[in-house]
CSV table of C-alpha atoms in Angstrom, one decimal:
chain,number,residue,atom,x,y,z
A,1,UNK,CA,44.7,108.8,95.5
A,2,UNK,CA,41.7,110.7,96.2
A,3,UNK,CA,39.5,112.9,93.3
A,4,UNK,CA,36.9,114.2,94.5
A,5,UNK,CA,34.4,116.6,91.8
A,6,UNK,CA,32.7,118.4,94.4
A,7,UNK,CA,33.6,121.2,93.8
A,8,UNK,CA,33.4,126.2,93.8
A,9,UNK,CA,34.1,129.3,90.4
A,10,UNK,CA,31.8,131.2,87.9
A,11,UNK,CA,28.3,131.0,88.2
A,12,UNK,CA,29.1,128.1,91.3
A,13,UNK,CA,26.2,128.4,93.9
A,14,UNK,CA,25.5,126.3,97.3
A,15,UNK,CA,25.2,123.1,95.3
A,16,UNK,CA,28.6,123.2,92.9
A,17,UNK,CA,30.9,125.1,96.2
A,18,UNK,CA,33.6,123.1,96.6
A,19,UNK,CA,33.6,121.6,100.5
A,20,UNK,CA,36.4,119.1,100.0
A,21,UNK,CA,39.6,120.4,99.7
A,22,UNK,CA,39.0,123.9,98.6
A,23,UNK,CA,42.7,125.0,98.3
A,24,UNK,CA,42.3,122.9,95.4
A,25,UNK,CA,38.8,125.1,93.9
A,26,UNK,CA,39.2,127.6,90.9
A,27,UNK,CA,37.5,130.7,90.9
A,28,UNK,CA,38.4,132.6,87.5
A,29,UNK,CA,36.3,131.7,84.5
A,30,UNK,CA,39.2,131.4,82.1
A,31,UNK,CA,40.8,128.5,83.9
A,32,UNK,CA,37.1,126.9,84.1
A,33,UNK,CA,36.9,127.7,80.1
A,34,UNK,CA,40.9,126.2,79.1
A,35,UNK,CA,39.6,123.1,81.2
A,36,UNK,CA,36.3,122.9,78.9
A,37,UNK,CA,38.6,123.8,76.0
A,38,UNK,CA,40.9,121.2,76.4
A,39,UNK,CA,38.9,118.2,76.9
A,40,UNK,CA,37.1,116.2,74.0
A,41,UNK,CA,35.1,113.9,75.6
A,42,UNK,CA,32.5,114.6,79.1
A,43,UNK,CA,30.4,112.9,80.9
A,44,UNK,CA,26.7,113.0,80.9
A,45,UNK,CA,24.8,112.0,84.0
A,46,UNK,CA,20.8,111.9,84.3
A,47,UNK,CA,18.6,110.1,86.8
A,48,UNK,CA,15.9,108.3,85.6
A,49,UNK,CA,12.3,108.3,87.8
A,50,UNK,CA,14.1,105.4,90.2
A,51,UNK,CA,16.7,107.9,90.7
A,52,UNK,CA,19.1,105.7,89.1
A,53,UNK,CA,21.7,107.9,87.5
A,54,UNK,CA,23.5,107.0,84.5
A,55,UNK,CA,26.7,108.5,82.9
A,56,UNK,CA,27.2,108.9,79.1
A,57,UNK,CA,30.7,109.7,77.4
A,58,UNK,CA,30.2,112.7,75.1
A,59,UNK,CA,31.6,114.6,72.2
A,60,UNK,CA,31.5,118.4,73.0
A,61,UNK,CA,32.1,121.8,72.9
A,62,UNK,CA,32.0,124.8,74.5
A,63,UNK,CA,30.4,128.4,72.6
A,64,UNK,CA,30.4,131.2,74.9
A,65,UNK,CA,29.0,130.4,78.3
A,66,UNK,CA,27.5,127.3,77.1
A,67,UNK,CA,28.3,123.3,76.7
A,68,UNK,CA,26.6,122.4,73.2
A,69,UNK,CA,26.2,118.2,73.0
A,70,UNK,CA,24.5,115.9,71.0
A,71,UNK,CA,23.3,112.3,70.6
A,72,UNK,CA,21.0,110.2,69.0
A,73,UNK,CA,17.1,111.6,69.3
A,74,UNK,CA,16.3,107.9,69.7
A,75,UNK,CA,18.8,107.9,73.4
A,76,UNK,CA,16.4,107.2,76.2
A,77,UNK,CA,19.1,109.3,77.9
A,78,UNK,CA,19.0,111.9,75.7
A,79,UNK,CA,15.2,112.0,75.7
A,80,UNK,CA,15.7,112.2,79.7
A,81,UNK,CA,17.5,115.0,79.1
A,82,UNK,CA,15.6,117.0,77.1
A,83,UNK,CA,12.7,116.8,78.5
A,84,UNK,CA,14.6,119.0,81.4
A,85,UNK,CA,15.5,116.1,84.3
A,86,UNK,CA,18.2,117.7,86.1
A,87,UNK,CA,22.1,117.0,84.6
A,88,UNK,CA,25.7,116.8,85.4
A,89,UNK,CA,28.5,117.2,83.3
A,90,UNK,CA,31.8,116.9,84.0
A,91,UNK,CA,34.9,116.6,82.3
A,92,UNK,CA,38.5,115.5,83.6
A,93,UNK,CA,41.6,116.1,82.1
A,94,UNK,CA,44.3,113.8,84.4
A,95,UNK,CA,48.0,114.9,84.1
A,96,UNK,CA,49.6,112.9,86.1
A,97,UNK,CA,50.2,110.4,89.1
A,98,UNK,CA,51.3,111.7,92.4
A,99,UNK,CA,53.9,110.0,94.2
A,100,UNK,CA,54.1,110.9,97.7
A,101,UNK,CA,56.0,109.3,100.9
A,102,UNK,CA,52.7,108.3,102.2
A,103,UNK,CA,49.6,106.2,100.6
A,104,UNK,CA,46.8,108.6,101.9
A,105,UNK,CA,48.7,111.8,100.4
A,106,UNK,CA,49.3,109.7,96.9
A,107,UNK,CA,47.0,111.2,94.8
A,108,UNK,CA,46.7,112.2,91.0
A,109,UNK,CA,47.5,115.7,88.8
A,110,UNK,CA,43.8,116.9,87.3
A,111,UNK,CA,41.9,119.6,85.8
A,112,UNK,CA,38.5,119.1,86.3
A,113,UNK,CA,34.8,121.4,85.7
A,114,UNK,CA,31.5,120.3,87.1
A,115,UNK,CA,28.9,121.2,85.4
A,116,UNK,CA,24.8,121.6,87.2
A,117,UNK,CA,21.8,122.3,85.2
A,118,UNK,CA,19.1,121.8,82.7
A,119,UNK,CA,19.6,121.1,79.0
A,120,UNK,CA,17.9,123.2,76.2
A,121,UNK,CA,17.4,121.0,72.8
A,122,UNK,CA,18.6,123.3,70.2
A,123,UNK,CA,16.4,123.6,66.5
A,124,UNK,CA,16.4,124.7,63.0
A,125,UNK,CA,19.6,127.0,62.2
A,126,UNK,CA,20.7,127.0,65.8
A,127,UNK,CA,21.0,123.1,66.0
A,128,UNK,CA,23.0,123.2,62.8
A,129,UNK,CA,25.3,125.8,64.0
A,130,UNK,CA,25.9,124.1,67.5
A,131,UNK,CA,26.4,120.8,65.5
A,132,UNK,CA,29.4,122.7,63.4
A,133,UNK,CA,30.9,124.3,66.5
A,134,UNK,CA,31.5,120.7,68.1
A,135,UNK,CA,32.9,119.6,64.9
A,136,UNK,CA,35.3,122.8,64.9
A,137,UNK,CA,36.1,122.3,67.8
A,138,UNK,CA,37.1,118.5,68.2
A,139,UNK,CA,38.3,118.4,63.9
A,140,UNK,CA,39.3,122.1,63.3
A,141,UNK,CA,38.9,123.0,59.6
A,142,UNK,CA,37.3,119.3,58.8
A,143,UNK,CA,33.3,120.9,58.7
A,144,UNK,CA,33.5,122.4,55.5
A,145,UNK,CA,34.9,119.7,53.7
A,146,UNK,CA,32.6,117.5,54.9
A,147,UNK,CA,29.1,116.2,53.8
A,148,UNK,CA,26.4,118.4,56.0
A,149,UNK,CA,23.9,116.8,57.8
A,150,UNK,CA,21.0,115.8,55.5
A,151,UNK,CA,17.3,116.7,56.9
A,152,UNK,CA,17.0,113.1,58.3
A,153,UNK,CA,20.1,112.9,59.5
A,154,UNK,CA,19.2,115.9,61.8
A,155,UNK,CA,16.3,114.9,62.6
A,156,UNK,CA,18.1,111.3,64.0
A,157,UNK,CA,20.5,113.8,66.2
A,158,UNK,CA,19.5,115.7,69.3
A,159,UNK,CA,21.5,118.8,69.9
A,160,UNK,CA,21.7,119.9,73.4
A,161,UNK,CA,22.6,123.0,75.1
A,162,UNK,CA,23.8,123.7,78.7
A,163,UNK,CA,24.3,126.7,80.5
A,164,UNK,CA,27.0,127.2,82.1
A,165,UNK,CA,25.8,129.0,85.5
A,166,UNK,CA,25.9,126.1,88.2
A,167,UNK,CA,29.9,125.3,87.4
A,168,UNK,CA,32.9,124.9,89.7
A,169,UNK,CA,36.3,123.9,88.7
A,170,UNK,CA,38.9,122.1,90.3
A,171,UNK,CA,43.0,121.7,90.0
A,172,UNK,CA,45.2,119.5,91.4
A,173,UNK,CA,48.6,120.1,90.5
A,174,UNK,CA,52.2,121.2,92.1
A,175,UNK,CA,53.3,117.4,93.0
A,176,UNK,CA,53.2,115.2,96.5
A,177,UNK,CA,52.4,117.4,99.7
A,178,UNK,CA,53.6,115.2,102.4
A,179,UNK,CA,53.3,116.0,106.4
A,180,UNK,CA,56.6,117.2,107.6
A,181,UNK,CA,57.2,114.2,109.4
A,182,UNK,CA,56.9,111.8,106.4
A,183,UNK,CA,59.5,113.7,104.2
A,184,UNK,CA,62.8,112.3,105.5
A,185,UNK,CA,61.3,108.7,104.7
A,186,UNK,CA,63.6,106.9,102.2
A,187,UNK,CA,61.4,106.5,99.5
A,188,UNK,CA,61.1,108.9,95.7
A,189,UNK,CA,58.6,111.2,95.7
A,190,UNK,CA,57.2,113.0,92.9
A,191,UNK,CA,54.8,113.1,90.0
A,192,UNK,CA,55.2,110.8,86.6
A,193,UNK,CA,53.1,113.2,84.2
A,194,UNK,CA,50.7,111.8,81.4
A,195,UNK,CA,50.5,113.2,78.0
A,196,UNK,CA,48.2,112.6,75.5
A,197,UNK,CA,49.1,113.0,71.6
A,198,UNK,CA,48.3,112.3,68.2
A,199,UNK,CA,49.5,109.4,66.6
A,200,UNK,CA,49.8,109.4,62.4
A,201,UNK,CA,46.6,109.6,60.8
A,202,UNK,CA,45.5,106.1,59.5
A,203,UNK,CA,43.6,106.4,55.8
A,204,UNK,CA,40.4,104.6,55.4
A,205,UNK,CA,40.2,101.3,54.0
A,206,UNK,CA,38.1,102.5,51.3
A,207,UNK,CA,40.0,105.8,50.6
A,208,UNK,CA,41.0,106.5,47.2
A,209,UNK,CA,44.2,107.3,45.8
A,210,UNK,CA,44.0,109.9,44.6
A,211,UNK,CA,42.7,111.5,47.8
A,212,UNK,CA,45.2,110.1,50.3
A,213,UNK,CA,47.3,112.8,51.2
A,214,UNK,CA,46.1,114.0,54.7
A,215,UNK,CA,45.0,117.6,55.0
A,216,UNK,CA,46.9,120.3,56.2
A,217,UNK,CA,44.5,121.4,59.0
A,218,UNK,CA,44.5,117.7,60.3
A,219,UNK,CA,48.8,117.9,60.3
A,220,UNK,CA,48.4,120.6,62.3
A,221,UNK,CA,46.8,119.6,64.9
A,222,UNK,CA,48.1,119.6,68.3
A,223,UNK,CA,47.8,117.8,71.8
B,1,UNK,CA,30.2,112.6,66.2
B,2,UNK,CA,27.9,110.9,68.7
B,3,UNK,CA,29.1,108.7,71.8
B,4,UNK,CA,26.4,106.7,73.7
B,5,UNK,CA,26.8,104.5,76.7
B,6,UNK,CA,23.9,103.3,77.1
B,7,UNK,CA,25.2,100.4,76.1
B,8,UNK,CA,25.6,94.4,77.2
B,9,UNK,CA,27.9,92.0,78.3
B,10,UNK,CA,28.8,90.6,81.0
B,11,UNK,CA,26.0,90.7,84.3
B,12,UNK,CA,24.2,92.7,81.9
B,13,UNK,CA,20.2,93.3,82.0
B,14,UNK,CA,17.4,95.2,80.7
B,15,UNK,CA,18.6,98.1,82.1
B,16,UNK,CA,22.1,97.8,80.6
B,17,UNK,CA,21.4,96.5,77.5
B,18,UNK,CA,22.6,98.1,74.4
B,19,UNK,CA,19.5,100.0,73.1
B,20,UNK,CA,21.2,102.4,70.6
B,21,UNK,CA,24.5,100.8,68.1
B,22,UNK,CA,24.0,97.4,69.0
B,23,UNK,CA,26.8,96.5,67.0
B,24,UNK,CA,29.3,98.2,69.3
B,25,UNK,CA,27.8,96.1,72.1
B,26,UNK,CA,31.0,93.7,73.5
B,27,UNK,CA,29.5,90.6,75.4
B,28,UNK,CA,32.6,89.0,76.6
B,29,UNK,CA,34.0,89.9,79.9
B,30,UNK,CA,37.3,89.3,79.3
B,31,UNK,CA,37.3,92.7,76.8
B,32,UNK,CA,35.3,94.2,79.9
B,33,UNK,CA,37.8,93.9,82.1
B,34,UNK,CA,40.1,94.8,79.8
B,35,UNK,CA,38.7,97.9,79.3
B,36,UNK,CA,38.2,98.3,83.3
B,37,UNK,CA,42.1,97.3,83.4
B,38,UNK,CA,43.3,100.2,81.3
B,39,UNK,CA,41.4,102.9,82.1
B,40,UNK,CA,42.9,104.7,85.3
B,41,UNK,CA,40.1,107.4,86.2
B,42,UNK,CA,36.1,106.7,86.2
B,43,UNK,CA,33.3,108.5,86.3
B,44,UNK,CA,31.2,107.7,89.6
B,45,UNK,CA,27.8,109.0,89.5
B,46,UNK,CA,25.1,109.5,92.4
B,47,UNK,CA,21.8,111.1,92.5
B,48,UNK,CA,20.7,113.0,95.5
B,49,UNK,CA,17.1,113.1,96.7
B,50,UNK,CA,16.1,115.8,94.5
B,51,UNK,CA,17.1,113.5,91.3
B,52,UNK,CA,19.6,115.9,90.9
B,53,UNK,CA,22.7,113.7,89.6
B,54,UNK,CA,26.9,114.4,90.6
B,55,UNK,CA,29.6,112.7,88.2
B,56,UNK,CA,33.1,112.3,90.2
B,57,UNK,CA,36.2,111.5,89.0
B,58,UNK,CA,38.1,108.3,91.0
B,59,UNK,CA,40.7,106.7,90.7
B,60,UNK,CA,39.8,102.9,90.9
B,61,UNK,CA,40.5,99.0,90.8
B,62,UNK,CA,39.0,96.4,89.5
B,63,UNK,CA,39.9,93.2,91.6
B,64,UNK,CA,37.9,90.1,90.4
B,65,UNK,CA,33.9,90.8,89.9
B,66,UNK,CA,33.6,94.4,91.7
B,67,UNK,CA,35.3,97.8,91.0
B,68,UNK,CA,36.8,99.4,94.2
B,69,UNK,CA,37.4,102.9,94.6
B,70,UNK,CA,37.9,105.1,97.7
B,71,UNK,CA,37.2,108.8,98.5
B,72,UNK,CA,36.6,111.3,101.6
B,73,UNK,CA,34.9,109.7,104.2
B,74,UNK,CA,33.4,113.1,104.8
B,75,UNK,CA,32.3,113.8,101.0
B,76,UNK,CA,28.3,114.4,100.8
B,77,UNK,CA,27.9,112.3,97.7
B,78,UNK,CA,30.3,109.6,98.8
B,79,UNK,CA,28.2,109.4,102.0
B,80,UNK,CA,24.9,108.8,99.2
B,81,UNK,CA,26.7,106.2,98.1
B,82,UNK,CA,27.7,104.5,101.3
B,83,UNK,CA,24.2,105.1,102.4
B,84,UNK,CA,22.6,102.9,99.5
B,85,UNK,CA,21.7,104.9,96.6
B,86,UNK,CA,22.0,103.6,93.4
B,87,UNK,CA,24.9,104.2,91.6
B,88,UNK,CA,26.1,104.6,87.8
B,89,UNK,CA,30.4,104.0,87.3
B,90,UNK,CA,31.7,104.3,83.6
B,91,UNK,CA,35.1,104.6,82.3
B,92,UNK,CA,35.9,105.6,78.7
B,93,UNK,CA,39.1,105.2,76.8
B,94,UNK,CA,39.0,107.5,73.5
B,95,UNK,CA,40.9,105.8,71.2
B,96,UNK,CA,40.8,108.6,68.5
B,97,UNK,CA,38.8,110.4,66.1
B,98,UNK,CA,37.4,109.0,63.0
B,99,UNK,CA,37.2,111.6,60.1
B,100,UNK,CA,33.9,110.5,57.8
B,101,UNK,CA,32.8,112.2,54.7
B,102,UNK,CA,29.9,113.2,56.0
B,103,UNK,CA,29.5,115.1,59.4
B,104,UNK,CA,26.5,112.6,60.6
B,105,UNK,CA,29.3,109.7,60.5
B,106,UNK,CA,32.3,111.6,61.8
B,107,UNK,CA,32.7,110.0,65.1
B,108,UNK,CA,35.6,109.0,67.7
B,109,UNK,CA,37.3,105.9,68.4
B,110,UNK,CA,36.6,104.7,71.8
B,111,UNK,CA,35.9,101.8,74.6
B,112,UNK,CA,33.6,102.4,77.8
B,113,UNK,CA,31.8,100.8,80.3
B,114,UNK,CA,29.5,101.2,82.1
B,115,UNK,CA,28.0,99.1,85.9
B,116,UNK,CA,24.8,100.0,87.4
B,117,UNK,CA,24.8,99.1,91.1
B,118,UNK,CA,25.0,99.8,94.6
B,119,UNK,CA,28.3,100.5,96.7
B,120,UNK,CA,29.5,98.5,99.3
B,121,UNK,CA,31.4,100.5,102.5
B,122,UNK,CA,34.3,98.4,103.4
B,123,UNK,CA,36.0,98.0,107.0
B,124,UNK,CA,38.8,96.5,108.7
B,125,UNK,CA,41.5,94.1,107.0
B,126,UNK,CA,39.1,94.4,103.7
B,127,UNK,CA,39.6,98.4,103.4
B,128,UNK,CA,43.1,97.9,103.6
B,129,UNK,CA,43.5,95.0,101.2
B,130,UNK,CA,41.0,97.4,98.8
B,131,UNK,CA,43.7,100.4,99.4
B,132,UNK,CA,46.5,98.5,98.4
B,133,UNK,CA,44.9,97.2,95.1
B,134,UNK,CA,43.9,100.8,94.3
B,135,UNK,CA,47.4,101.5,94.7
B,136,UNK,CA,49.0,98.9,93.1
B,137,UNK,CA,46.7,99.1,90.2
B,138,UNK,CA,47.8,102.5,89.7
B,139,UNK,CA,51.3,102.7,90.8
B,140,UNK,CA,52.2,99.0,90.6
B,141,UNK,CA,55.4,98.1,93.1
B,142,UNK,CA,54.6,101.2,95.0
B,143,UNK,CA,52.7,100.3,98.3
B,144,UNK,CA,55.4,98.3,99.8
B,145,UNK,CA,57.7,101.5,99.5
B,146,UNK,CA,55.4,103.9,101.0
B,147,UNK,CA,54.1,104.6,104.3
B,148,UNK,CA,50.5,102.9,105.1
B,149,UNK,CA,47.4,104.6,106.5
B,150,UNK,CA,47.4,105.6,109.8
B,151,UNK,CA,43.8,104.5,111.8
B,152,UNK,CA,43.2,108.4,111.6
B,153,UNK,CA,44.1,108.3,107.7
B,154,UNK,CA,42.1,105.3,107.1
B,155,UNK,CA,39.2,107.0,108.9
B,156,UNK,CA,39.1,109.8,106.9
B,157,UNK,CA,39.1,107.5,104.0
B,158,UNK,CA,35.6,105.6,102.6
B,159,UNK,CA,36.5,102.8,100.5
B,160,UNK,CA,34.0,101.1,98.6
B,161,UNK,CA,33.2,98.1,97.0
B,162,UNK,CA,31.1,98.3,93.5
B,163,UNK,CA,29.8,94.3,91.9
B,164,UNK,CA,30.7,94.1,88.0
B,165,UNK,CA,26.6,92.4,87.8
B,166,UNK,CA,24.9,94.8,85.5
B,167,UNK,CA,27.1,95.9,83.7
B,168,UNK,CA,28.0,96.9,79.5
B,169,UNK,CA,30.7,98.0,77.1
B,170,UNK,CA,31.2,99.1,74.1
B,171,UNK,CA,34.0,99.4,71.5
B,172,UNK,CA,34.0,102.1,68.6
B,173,UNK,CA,36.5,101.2,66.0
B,174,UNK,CA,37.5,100.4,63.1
B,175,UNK,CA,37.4,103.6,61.0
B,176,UNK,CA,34.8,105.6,59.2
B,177,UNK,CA,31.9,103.5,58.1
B,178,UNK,CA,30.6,105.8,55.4
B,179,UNK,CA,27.4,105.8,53.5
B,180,UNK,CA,28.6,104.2,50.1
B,181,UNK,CA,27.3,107.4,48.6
B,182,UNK,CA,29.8,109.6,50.4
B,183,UNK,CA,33.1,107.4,50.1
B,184,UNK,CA,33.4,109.0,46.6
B,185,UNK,CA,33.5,112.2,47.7
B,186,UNK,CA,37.1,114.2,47.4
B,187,UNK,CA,37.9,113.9,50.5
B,188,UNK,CA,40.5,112.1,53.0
B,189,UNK,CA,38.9,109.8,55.3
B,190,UNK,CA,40.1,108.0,58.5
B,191,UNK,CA,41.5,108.2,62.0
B,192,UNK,CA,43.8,110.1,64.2
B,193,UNK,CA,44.3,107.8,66.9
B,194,UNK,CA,45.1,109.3,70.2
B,195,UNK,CA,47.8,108.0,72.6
B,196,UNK,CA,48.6,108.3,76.2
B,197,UNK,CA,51.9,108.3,77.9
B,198,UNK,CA,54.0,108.7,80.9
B,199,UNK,CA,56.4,111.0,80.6
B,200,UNK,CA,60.1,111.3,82.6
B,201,UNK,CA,59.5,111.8,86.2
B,202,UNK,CA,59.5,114.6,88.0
B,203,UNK,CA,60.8,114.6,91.5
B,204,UNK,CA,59.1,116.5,94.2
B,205,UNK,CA,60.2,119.8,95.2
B,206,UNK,CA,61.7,118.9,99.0
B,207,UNK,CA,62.8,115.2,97.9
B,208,UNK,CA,66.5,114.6,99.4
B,209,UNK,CA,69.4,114.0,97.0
B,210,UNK,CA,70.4,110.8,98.7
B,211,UNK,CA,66.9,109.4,97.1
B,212,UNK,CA,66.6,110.9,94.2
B,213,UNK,CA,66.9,108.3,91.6
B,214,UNK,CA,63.7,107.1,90.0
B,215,UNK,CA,62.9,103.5,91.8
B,216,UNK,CA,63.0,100.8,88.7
B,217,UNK,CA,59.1,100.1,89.1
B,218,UNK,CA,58.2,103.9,88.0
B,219,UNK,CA,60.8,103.5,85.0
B,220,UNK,CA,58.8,100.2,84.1
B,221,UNK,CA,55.7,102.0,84.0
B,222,UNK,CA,54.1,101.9,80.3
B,223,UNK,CA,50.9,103.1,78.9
């Protein structure tokens, strides 16, 4: 039932190589990029000057060879952040529970990209396109029916930027791999997979009539 | 769009107190452990002595006032941890996304917390006991069926021992909360909740016909 994150793929150095179980490292930058592209939330880690990390849940999205984030500009973590403290980001998709014959080989089905850097805070015309790719990408088609961001309302939100050069990815998948001699135990083995959908969409309690039937682009989305 | 965690509640402290969104702060522990009960993968971060920060992904337990999770005994950031460092741990349950009129209140549905601390390396009949409620948190009516650590298995494996004291959640919900300018803008507001579930098991590639139906526990399983 081990996941480790240390792990070794595009732009991976000495830092992000994967040293435990590297059969399970990824080395092409598509798989790396469908792992970004399939998650919608990460998590943020910064050390303070104790070198006391902490770990934020994040929003995200992923624009070339780049992780665009943001927050409030009043998040002491945030701040952390952006004033270039090292980060981590990593995000976890987990398809499944491994049942094996044994408890050490029990394990869990996951995708998963570590992420080693320093942020960039994004301004002007840059911020506000970063800020509509991570709408896009988490509420395709929503952005331009939406209400922009209003100057203050920008200035309230930091916009972050991470480079994707320090990045190894990491796949578990394929079911229980048992040693030889625990197979003939007489016990099921194999993997219950998780999936994760949409449910109905649920109308605002404030939503008017005349503006309840749910958008096409929001039917169509798809997990 | 924006998902903080630094986030109060139970064992909480200055460090842990909700700074940003005060009004998602939950202070009972009973919804803290809830949230610690569902979640089935957290995010375990450790900074080394550069201040550089990792996030892994484990699989954990809560069991009374600590969190328990195990790993390599031969992972570098699992060794920080063992060796004292201070440590954050969050899990996050995204509960959906919440479609605003404006794109400063789109948001996302979710619980998280998150425990500041330092690990505890467990031994002996304690390791053990900490393995088998890792496993039956996670695969509940399992660990009886399957074939226990070996003493080479169990040295391989670090298990530790994480104390719920400063510690925070926080629960998102409840729907857009628009600016009463923007609710009478033409457009449909509210949430797309997400949901998680275990699909049919799938049995492992070498498993013998004589055991192949799916023990009752796994068919009870529900998320």
């Amino acid at each position: 039932m081990t996941m480790n994150a240390d792990t070794a793929a595009p732009g991976s150095s000495a830092r992000t190589r994967l040293r435990r179980q590297p059969e399970k490292a990824v080395t092409d930058s598509g798989t790396l990029c469908g792992i970004l592209d399939a998650g919608l939330v990460g998590h943020l880690s910064v050390a303070d000057e104790t070198g006391q990390p902490y770990v934020l849940p994040v929003a995200y999205a992923r624009y070339q060879d780049t992780v665009l984030f943001h927050g409030s500009a009043a998040s002491r973590l945030f701040r952390l952040c952006a004033a270039g403290a090292p980060v981590c980001f990593t995000v976890t998709l987990l398809d499944g529970l491994v049942l094996a014959r044994s408890a050490f080989e029990s394990s869990m089905d996951y995708r998963s990209v570590l992420v080693l850097g320093h942020c960039c805070v994004l301004h002007g015309q840059t911020k506000l396109a970063a800020l509509e790719r991570i709408s896009e990408r988490l509420m395709p088609g929503r952005w331009k029916e939406i209400r922009p961001p209003s100057a203050r309302e920008l200035q309230a939100t930091a916009v972050l930027e991470l480079p994707l050069t320090q990045c190894s990815a990491k796949v578990s998948a394929g079911g229980p791999q048992d040693d030889p001699a625990d197979v003939g135990l007489p016990v099921w083995a194999g993997t219950v997979p998780l999936n994760e959908s949409w449910c109905d969409p649920v109308p605002a309690a404030d939503l008017a009539p005349e503006f309840s039937s749910v958008p096409d682009y929001v039917r169509r989305w798809r997990r």
